[in-house]
Structures are given as structure tokens and as C-alpha cells.
Short mmCIF file of C-alpha atoms in Angstrom, two decimals:
data_model
loop_
_atom_site.label_atom_id
_atom_site.label_comp_id
_atom_site.label_asym_id
_atom_site.label_seq_id
_atom_site.Cartn_x
_atom_site.Cartn_y
_atom_site.Cartn_z
CA MET A 1 1.26 -77.50 -29.60
CA THR A 2 1.53 -79.12 -26.17
CA LEU A 3 3.34 -76.99 -23.59
CA GLN A 4 6.17 -78.85 -21.87
CA ILE A 5 6.33 -78.04 -18.17
CA GLY A 6 8.98 -78.67 -15.54
CA VAL A 7 7.86 -78.84 -11.89
CA ILE A 8 10.15 -77.84 -9.02
CA GLY A 9 8.80 -79.32 -5.79
CA THR A 10 6.81 -82.55 -5.59
CA GLY A 11 5.17 -82.07 -2.20
CA ALA A 12 1.40 -81.95 -1.76
CA ILE A 13 0.70 -78.89 -3.91
CA GLY A 14 3.26 -79.90 -6.54
CA GLN A 15 1.72 -83.34 -6.88
CA ASP A 16 -1.75 -81.83 -7.00
CA HIS A 17 -0.71 -79.59 -9.90
CA ILE A 18 0.93 -82.55 -11.66
CA ARG A 19 -2.31 -84.52 -11.28
CA ARG A 20 -4.21 -81.51 -12.59
CA ILE A 21 -2.00 -81.13 -15.68
CA THR A 22 -2.00 -84.86 -16.36
CA GLN A 23 -5.65 -85.69 -15.72
CA ALA A 24 -7.81 -82.54 -15.80
CA LEU A 25 -6.32 -79.79 -17.98
CA SER A 26 -5.50 -79.52 -21.67
CA GLY A 27 -2.58 -78.24 -23.69
CA ALA A 28 0.31 -79.21 -21.42
CA ARG A 29 2.31 -82.13 -20.07
CA VAL A 30 4.96 -82.56 -17.39
CA VAL A 31 8.36 -83.42 -18.88
CA ALA A 32 10.67 -82.81 -15.91
CA VAL A 33 10.47 -82.77 -12.11
CA ASN A 34 12.77 -81.88 -9.26
CA ASP A 35 12.56 -82.13 -5.49
CA ILE A 36 14.97 -81.72 -2.61
CA ASN A 37 14.15 -85.38 -1.98
CA PRO A 38 15.06 -87.15 -5.26
CA GLN A 39 13.21 -90.32 -4.25
CA GLN A 40 10.00 -88.37 -3.78
CA ALA A 41 10.45 -86.94 -7.27
CA ARG A 42 10.98 -90.43 -8.70
CA ASP A 43 7.93 -91.74 -6.82
CA THR A 44 5.85 -88.89 -8.25
CA VAL A 45 6.92 -89.76 -11.79
CA ALA A 46 5.89 -93.37 -11.18
CA ARG A 47 2.62 -92.49 -9.44
CA TYR A 48 1.37 -90.34 -12.32
CA GLN A 49 3.04 -92.45 -15.02
CA LEU A 50 4.93 -89.45 -16.37
CA ASP A 51 7.33 -89.55 -19.28
CA ALA A 52 9.55 -87.11 -17.41
CA ILE A 53 13.18 -86.59 -16.45
CA VAL A 54 14.03 -86.36 -12.75
CA HIS A 55 16.55 -83.55 -12.27
CA THR A 56 18.54 -83.61 -9.04
CA ASP A 57 19.23 -79.88 -9.43
CA ALA A 58 16.44 -77.33 -9.88
CA HIS A 59 18.60 -75.03 -11.98
CA ALA A 60 19.28 -77.92 -14.36
CA LEU A 61 15.52 -78.33 -14.75
CA VAL A 62 15.10 -74.63 -15.56
CA ALA A 63 17.93 -74.83 -18.12
CA ASP A 64 16.64 -78.06 -19.71
CA PRO A 65 15.85 -77.26 -23.39
CA ALA A 66 12.83 -79.60 -23.20
CA VAL A 67 11.26 -77.45 -20.47
CA GLN A 68 9.26 -74.57 -21.97
CA ALA A 69 7.63 -73.36 -18.73
CA VAL A 70 8.30 -73.85 -15.02
CA LEU A 71 6.04 -74.49 -12.03
CA VAL A 72 7.61 -73.53 -8.69
CA THR A 73 5.90 -75.42 -5.86
CA SER A 74 8.92 -75.93 -3.61
CA TRP A 75 9.57 -74.60 -0.09
CA GLY A 76 8.67 -70.90 0.13
CA PRO A 77 12.20 -69.55 0.81
CA THR A 78 13.41 -71.09 -2.48
CA HIS A 79 10.79 -69.40 -4.67
CA GLU A 80 12.69 -66.19 -5.38
CA GLU A 81 15.81 -68.03 -6.54
CA PHE A 82 13.96 -70.32 -8.94
CA VAL A 83 11.64 -67.62 -10.33
CA LEU A 84 14.65 -65.40 -11.06
CA ALA A 85 16.37 -68.35 -12.75
CA ALA A 86 13.34 -68.90 -15.00
CA ILE A 87 13.22 -65.21 -15.92
CA ALA A 88 16.93 -65.28 -16.75
CA LYS A 89 16.23 -68.14 -19.17
CA GLY A 90 13.22 -66.32 -20.64
CA LYS A 91 10.81 -69.06 -19.55
CA PRO A 92 7.28 -68.45 -18.22
CA VAL A 93 6.96 -69.44 -14.58
CA PHE A 94 3.96 -70.16 -12.37
CA CYS A 95 4.94 -69.65 -8.73
CA GLU A 96 2.82 -70.73 -5.79
CA LYS A 97 2.58 -68.18 -3.01
CA PRO A 98 4.64 -66.64 -1.65
CA LEU A 99 6.37 -65.17 -4.69
CA ALA A 100 9.22 -64.48 -2.25
CA VAL A 101 9.39 -64.47 1.54
CA THR A 102 10.15 -60.73 1.68
CA ALA A 103 8.77 -57.70 -0.12
CA GLU A 104 12.34 -56.91 -1.19
CA GLY A 105 12.60 -60.34 -2.81
CA CYS A 106 9.32 -59.78 -4.66
CA ARG A 107 10.61 -56.42 -5.86
CA ARG A 108 13.75 -58.05 -7.24
CA ILE A 109 11.52 -60.36 -9.27
CA VAL A 110 9.47 -57.40 -10.50
CA ASP A 111 12.63 -55.57 -11.56
CA ALA A 112 14.02 -58.65 -13.32
CA GLU A 113 10.80 -59.21 -15.23
CA ILE A 114 10.60 -55.56 -16.31
CA ALA A 115 14.24 -55.74 -17.45
CA HIS A 116 13.38 -58.83 -19.49
CA GLY A 117 10.69 -56.82 -21.26
CA LYS A 118 7.79 -59.30 -21.19
CA ARG A 119 5.53 -60.77 -18.51
CA LEU A 120 6.75 -64.22 -17.56
CA VAL A 121 5.45 -64.62 -14.00
CA GLN A 122 2.06 -65.72 -12.70
CA VAL A 123 1.55 -66.02 -8.94
CA GLY A 124 -0.60 -68.79 -7.49
CA PHE A 125 -3.36 -66.67 -5.99
CA MET A 126 -6.41 -68.72 -6.94
CA ARG A 127 -9.31 -66.68 -5.55
CA PRO A 128 -9.66 -64.34 -8.56
CA TYR A 129 -10.50 -67.53 -10.50
CA ASP A 130 -13.23 -68.62 -8.07
CA ALA A 131 -16.69 -68.41 -9.67
CA GLY A 132 -18.16 -66.74 -6.56
CA TYR A 133 -15.56 -63.98 -6.42
CA ARG A 134 -15.91 -63.41 -10.17
CA ALA A 135 -19.67 -63.04 -9.81
CA LEU A 136 -19.15 -60.61 -6.93
CA LYS A 137 -16.71 -58.54 -9.01
CA ASP A 138 -19.19 -58.45 -11.88
CA VAL A 139 -21.80 -56.94 -9.55
CA ILE A 140 -19.36 -54.29 -8.32
CA THR A 141 -18.19 -53.44 -11.83
CA SER A 142 -21.77 -53.18 -13.09
CA GLY A 143 -22.54 -50.40 -10.61
CA LYS A 144 -25.65 -52.17 -9.31
CA ILE A 145 -24.79 -51.36 -5.70
CA GLY A 146 -23.05 -48.05 -6.40
CA ALA A 147 -19.51 -47.31 -5.30
CA PRO A 148 -18.18 -49.69 -2.62
CA LEU A 149 -17.93 -48.05 0.81
CA MET A 150 -17.11 -50.91 3.17
CA LEU A 151 -16.20 -54.59 3.06
CA HIS A 152 -16.88 -57.04 5.89
CA CYS A 153 -14.91 -60.25 5.45
CA ALA A 154 -14.03 -63.40 7.35
CA HIS A 155 -11.49 -66.18 6.89
CA ARG A 156 -12.22 -69.06 9.26
CA ASN A 157 -10.52 -72.44 9.61
CA PRO A 158 -11.77 -75.22 11.89
CA THR A 159 -8.34 -75.79 13.50
CA VAL A 160 -4.61 -75.25 12.96
CA GLY A 161 -1.59 -77.10 14.30
CA ASP A 162 0.67 -76.04 17.16
CA SER A 163 3.29 -74.79 14.71
CA TYR A 164 0.90 -72.06 13.49
CA THR A 165 1.96 -68.68 14.87
CA THR A 166 0.36 -65.26 15.24
CA PRO A 167 2.21 -63.75 12.22
CA MET A 168 1.05 -66.70 10.09
CA ALA A 169 -2.49 -65.37 10.43
CA ILE A 170 -1.22 -62.69 8.05
CA THR A 171 1.40 -64.43 5.92
CA ASP A 172 -0.43 -67.74 5.43
CA THR A 173 -4.10 -66.85 5.89
CA LEU A 174 -4.91 -63.17 5.32
CA ILE A 175 -2.54 -63.11 2.33
CA HIS A 176 -5.37 -64.47 0.17
CA GLU A 177 -7.66 -61.58 1.14
CA LEU A 178 -4.85 -59.09 0.65
CA ASP A 179 -4.63 -60.24 -2.96
CA VAL A 180 -8.25 -60.85 -3.88
CA LEU A 181 -9.70 -57.70 -2.28
CA ARG A 182 -7.27 -55.48 -4.25
CA TRP A 183 -8.45 -57.28 -7.38
CA LEU A 184 -12.11 -57.09 -6.37
CA LEU A 185 -12.01 -53.32 -5.80
CA ASP A 186 -9.31 -52.47 -8.35
CA ASP A 187 -7.77 -50.42 -5.54
CA ASP A 188 -4.66 -50.41 -3.34
CA TYR A 189 -4.17 -50.29 0.43
CA VAL A 190 -2.83 -47.28 2.31
CA SER A 191 -3.00 -48.42 5.94
CA ALA A 192 -3.48 -51.43 8.20
CA GLN A 193 -4.34 -52.03 11.83
CA VAL A 194 -4.76 -55.27 13.76
CA VAL A 195 -6.94 -55.63 16.85
CA PHE A 196 -7.24 -58.65 19.09
CA PRO A 197 -10.61 -59.71 20.52
CA ARG A 198 -10.97 -62.09 23.45
CA LYS A 199 -8.85 -65.16 22.74
CA THR A 200 -10.52 -68.48 22.02
CA SER A 201 -9.75 -71.31 24.44
CA HIS A 202 -9.04 -73.55 21.44
CA ALA A 203 -5.90 -71.64 20.39
CA SER A 204 -2.37 -72.66 21.33
CA SER A 205 -0.77 -70.65 24.15
CA HIS A 206 1.50 -68.82 21.68
CA LEU A 207 -1.25 -67.93 19.19
CA ALA A 208 -3.49 -64.84 19.26
CA ASP A 209 -6.77 -66.06 17.77
CA PRO A 210 -9.04 -64.56 16.53
CA GLN A 211 -7.70 -61.35 15.01
CA ILE A 212 -9.38 -58.50 13.14
CA VAL A 213 -7.46 -56.67 10.42
CA LEU A 214 -8.63 -53.18 9.47
CA LEU A 215 -7.55 -51.90 6.05
CA GLU A 216 -8.08 -48.63 4.20
CA THR A 217 -7.72 -48.19 0.43
CA THR A 218 -6.65 -45.24 -1.68
CA ARG A 219 -10.30 -44.48 -2.47
CA GLY A 220 -11.23 -44.54 1.20
CA VAL A 221 -12.94 -47.93 1.28
CA ARG A 222 -12.80 -49.43 4.77
CA ILE A 223 -12.28 -53.17 5.10
CA ASP A 224 -12.46 -55.40 8.14
CA VAL A 225 -11.31 -59.01 7.93
CA GLU A 226 -11.90 -61.45 10.77
CA ILE A 227 -9.24 -64.16 10.91
CA PHE A 228 -10.36 -67.04 13.12
CA VAL A 229 -8.31 -70.17 12.56
CA ASN A 230 -9.74 -72.30 15.38
CA CYS A 231 -13.43 -71.66 14.80
CA GLN A 232 -14.17 -75.41 15.13
CA TYR A 233 -17.28 -75.51 12.93
CA GLY A 234 -15.78 -75.46 9.41
CA TYR A 235 -13.85 -73.68 6.65
CA ASP A 236 -15.81 -70.51 6.03
CA ILE A 237 -14.97 -67.62 3.68
CA GLN A 238 -17.21 -64.56 3.79
CA CYS A 239 -17.15 -61.24 1.93
CA SER A 240 -19.89 -58.61 2.08
CA VAL A 241 -19.52 -55.47 -0.05
CA VAL A 242 -21.53 -52.49 1.19
CA GLY A 243 -22.16 -50.04 -1.64
CA GLU A 244 -23.89 -46.68 -1.87
CA SER A 245 -27.17 -48.24 -2.92
CA GLY A 246 -26.97 -51.93 -2.05
CA ILE A 247 -25.05 -54.84 -0.58
CA ALA A 248 -23.48 -57.76 -2.45
CA ASN A 249 -22.38 -60.95 -0.69
CA LEU A 250 -19.96 -63.62 -1.85
CA PRO A 251 -22.07 -66.65 -2.82
CA GLU A 252 -21.99 -69.63 -0.50
CA PRO A 253 -20.65 -72.92 -1.94
CA VAL A 254 -23.40 -75.04 -3.44
CA SER A 255 -24.99 -77.31 -0.87
CA VAL A 256 -28.25 -79.24 -0.82
CA LEU A 257 -30.90 -77.71 1.46
CA LEU A 258 -31.92 -80.69 3.57
CA ARG A 259 -35.07 -81.20 5.62
CA SER A 260 -34.47 -84.15 7.92
CA GLU A 261 -34.94 -85.18 11.55
CA ALA A 262 -36.93 -82.03 12.34
CA ARG A 263 -34.11 -79.82 11.04
CA LEU A 264 -33.57 -77.58 8.02
CA GLY A 265 -30.01 -76.86 6.95
CA THR A 266 -27.04 -77.09 4.60
CA THR A 267 -23.53 -78.45 5.11
CA ILE A 268 -20.43 -76.31 5.67
CA LEU A 269 -17.12 -77.31 4.12
CA THR A 270 -14.20 -78.16 6.38
CA ASP A 271 -11.31 -78.22 3.87
CA TRP A 272 -9.91 -75.28 1.87
CA LYS A 273 -9.04 -77.62 -0.98
CA GLN A 274 -12.72 -78.49 -1.42
CA ARG A 275 -13.74 -74.83 -1.28
CA PHE A 276 -11.40 -73.69 -4.07
CA ILE A 277 -10.65 -76.89 -6.01
CA ASP A 278 -12.29 -75.60 -9.19
CA ALA A 279 -10.39 -72.31 -8.96
CA TYR A 280 -7.08 -74.18 -8.90
CA ASP A 281 -8.01 -75.86 -12.18
CA VAL A 282 -9.04 -72.58 -13.80
CA GLU A 283 -5.94 -70.65 -12.72
CA LEU A 284 -3.47 -73.22 -14.04
CA GLN A 285 -5.40 -73.61 -17.29
CA ALA A 286 -5.27 -69.82 -17.62
CA PHE A 287 -1.47 -69.96 -17.25
CA ILE A 288 -1.22 -72.61 -19.99
CA ASN A 289 -3.58 -70.67 -22.25
CA GLY A 290 -1.75 -67.41 -21.58
CA ILE A 291 1.53 -68.90 -22.79
CA ARG A 292 -0.21 -70.26 -25.88
CA ASP A 293 -1.75 -66.85 -26.59
CA GLY A 294 1.46 -64.96 -25.87
CA GLN A 295 0.11 -62.95 -22.91
CA LEU A 296 -0.22 -63.95 -19.25
CA THR A 297 -3.31 -62.48 -17.59
CA GLY A 298 -3.26 -63.95 -14.07
CA PRO A 299 -1.94 -62.46 -10.82
CA SER A 300 1.36 -60.80 -11.68
CA ALA A 301 4.69 -60.34 -9.95
CA TRP A 302 3.46 -56.85 -9.05
CA ASP A 303 0.42 -58.41 -7.36
CA GLY A 304 2.76 -60.70 -5.43
CA TYR A 305 4.82 -57.68 -4.41
CA ALA A 306 1.72 -55.70 -3.39
CA ALA A 307 0.49 -58.54 -1.20
CA ALA A 308 3.91 -58.87 0.44
CA VAL A 309 4.12 -55.13 1.22
CA ALA A 310 0.64 -55.16 2.74
CA ALA A 311 1.43 -58.31 4.72
CA ASP A 312 4.58 -56.72 6.15
CA ALA A 313 2.53 -53.74 7.34
CA CYS A 314 -0.06 -56.03 8.91
CA VAL A 315 2.59 -58.04 10.78
CA LYS A 316 4.10 -54.78 12.02
CA ALA A 317 0.62 -53.67 13.12
CA GLN A 318 0.27 -56.88 15.11
CA GLU A 319 3.36 -55.89 17.05
CA THR A 320 2.76 -52.16 17.49
CA ARG A 321 -1.05 -52.24 17.89
CA GLN A 322 -0.98 -49.03 15.85
CA VAL A 323 -2.20 -47.98 12.40
CA GLU A 324 0.65 -48.71 9.99
CA THR A 325 1.16 -47.09 6.58
CA ILE A 326 1.21 -49.25 3.45
CA SER A 327 3.34 -47.76 0.69
CA MET A 328 4.28 -49.62 -2.49
CA GLY A 329 5.36 -46.77 -4.68
CA GLU A 330 3.95 -46.09 -8.12
CA ARG A 331 2.64 -49.04 -10.10
CA PRO A 332 4.95 -49.61 -13.12
CA ALA A 333 3.35 -49.06 -16.52
CA PHE A 334 4.65 -52.56 -17.33
CA TYR A 335 1.77 -53.93 -15.21
CA PRO A 336 -1.43 -52.30 -16.52
CA ARG A 337 -4.58 -52.71 -14.46
#
């Protein structure tokens, strides 16, 4: 059976997912689209030659009997409303980050899903589907390096625009580490602190860059994450896990080792889409397969909530320059590890 999907939001990420479903994945097709700009939705249908209805109202798309599952790729502040609408209709929903713009909004989604009685929500955190992170998790789980003690991580972008602000280093950038490191360690955070090194001359006047986020987990693992969004040289994601008896590093993206012009080196990516393009394919295929198999396995609404709570603490730590507590409450049995 081919899963019939409705897509809310036909901007860059929405169109990329439509391309993915139409040209790269199996078991699904797009049958309905919606966008705040109806002409953009119509243009998307034409561009990808979709046999799809253009709904001028997102709630009409969710209610459409032809739509069996929903992709929410619209503007972030609309996510909560549309995810809750999908849950109310009993339809599986894949929501790009953020699940909601506040932790309270994420919690409302968690509560609605639990009340429904079955997992319907998958959040668009793609890093757990990246082959490198999966290989790193396998090493940790195997015990080859003993229990993890420390993690040293970095999230570097070549440049960001003037609209990028200091809190966005947490809500738009670190948010990926906040999700994937919980998954990597199978652990939760208990505290956060943010420190500010000397500012780069390449940052806008209103932006503190770089930043270092210090996290502690319930098991006492210490994590430092460097966020440097004007590093100039490329898009660079690093993660080094220091264990009791060894160290495991996130693999570098595949690149040809080139000897040329009296130099030896490899290339560094400059675009996040290139770095994680395969992971985007795998995560959305997993959503489609999960619906077919009757059980979603990807990042859950609880994971979205956990990331939002941690992000709130990190933003507060930016302001106070103090160690801030991270408290999510007890994990519901509805979301087993």
C-alpha cells in the first residue's frame, strides 16, 4: 500500500521533502499540499508534477480523507497547532524542528499524544540517522571505550546572516546537539552553562560568537560544545567521546585524499545540506516504514520536548552567565527508551 501524504509548508525544506518522497524514497506519494502562499503551493505541484490537491487551509488538508499522514514543514510558530490537529484526527505526523516554539507547547503535544494512546509524532531531528553518528553510538554501546566520561563537540558554520542572533546559537544551531547527544549517551541533561570566548571580528555587532556550552548529564558525563557560526573555513561537525579506556571520534565525511601542487589534503564541506543529505533520506523513509509497520521509531514528541527544555535552560544561561538547572520531570512510560 502506498502511503498518501499531505505537506503543510512548501518552502525550501518542504519542497526538499516533496522531492525526496517523489524521486528518492519508496512507499509514499504526496496527495495534498498547503502553503500560506497558495501560488507557491501551486507552483510546487507543477514543479514536481504531483497529482495533488492544493488546500488553501492547512486544517482542511489535515481533515482531507485522502491524506493518511501529514508533514509539517511550515513556519516554526505554526507547528504546534498543526501537529495537534493531526493528533486530533488520529493521523501520523512528521514535524520539522522545532516541534513547538516553547517547551510548554511541546508538552501540550506530548500530553495530546499520550491521551490518544498511540505514537503519532516523529520530530525532524536527522542526526540519529547519520551513518557517522550511528557508528559512534555502536562503539559506545559495545563498551569498547568503557563508560563515557566526557564529550568534546563543535558545531561550526562558515557564516550566518545579520538576522542571526545570540539566542539562535542555541535554538537553531545547538538544538541538534541537544537532541543527538541525549540519544548517543542514552542519558538526560541536568545543568547547562554558557561561556563566551573572545569574539570573532566576523560576527555582527549584536551576535556573541563563538560560544561554548557546558552540559552535565544525570550520569555525570561532562559535555562541552563549541558553537562557532562565523568560522569562515567550512561547515564542520565534531564529536569526540572520551571513555574510561579509549576515545571514539565521529567519522569525517568521505573525501578524497589529494596530493597535488606540493600539498596533501582533503576538502571540507561548506553546506549543512551536503553534510546530512543522506540522513534526511533515511529519517523520512523511517517515518514511512514506521507507519507501514504500525510503530514509529524516530525522534519522539518527548525528544522534542526534552530538546526544548534544555534549549530554554541554555538561553537562560546565556543571559545569567550562571549554571542553570535542566529539569524535565519523569519520562512517561509511553515513551520507552
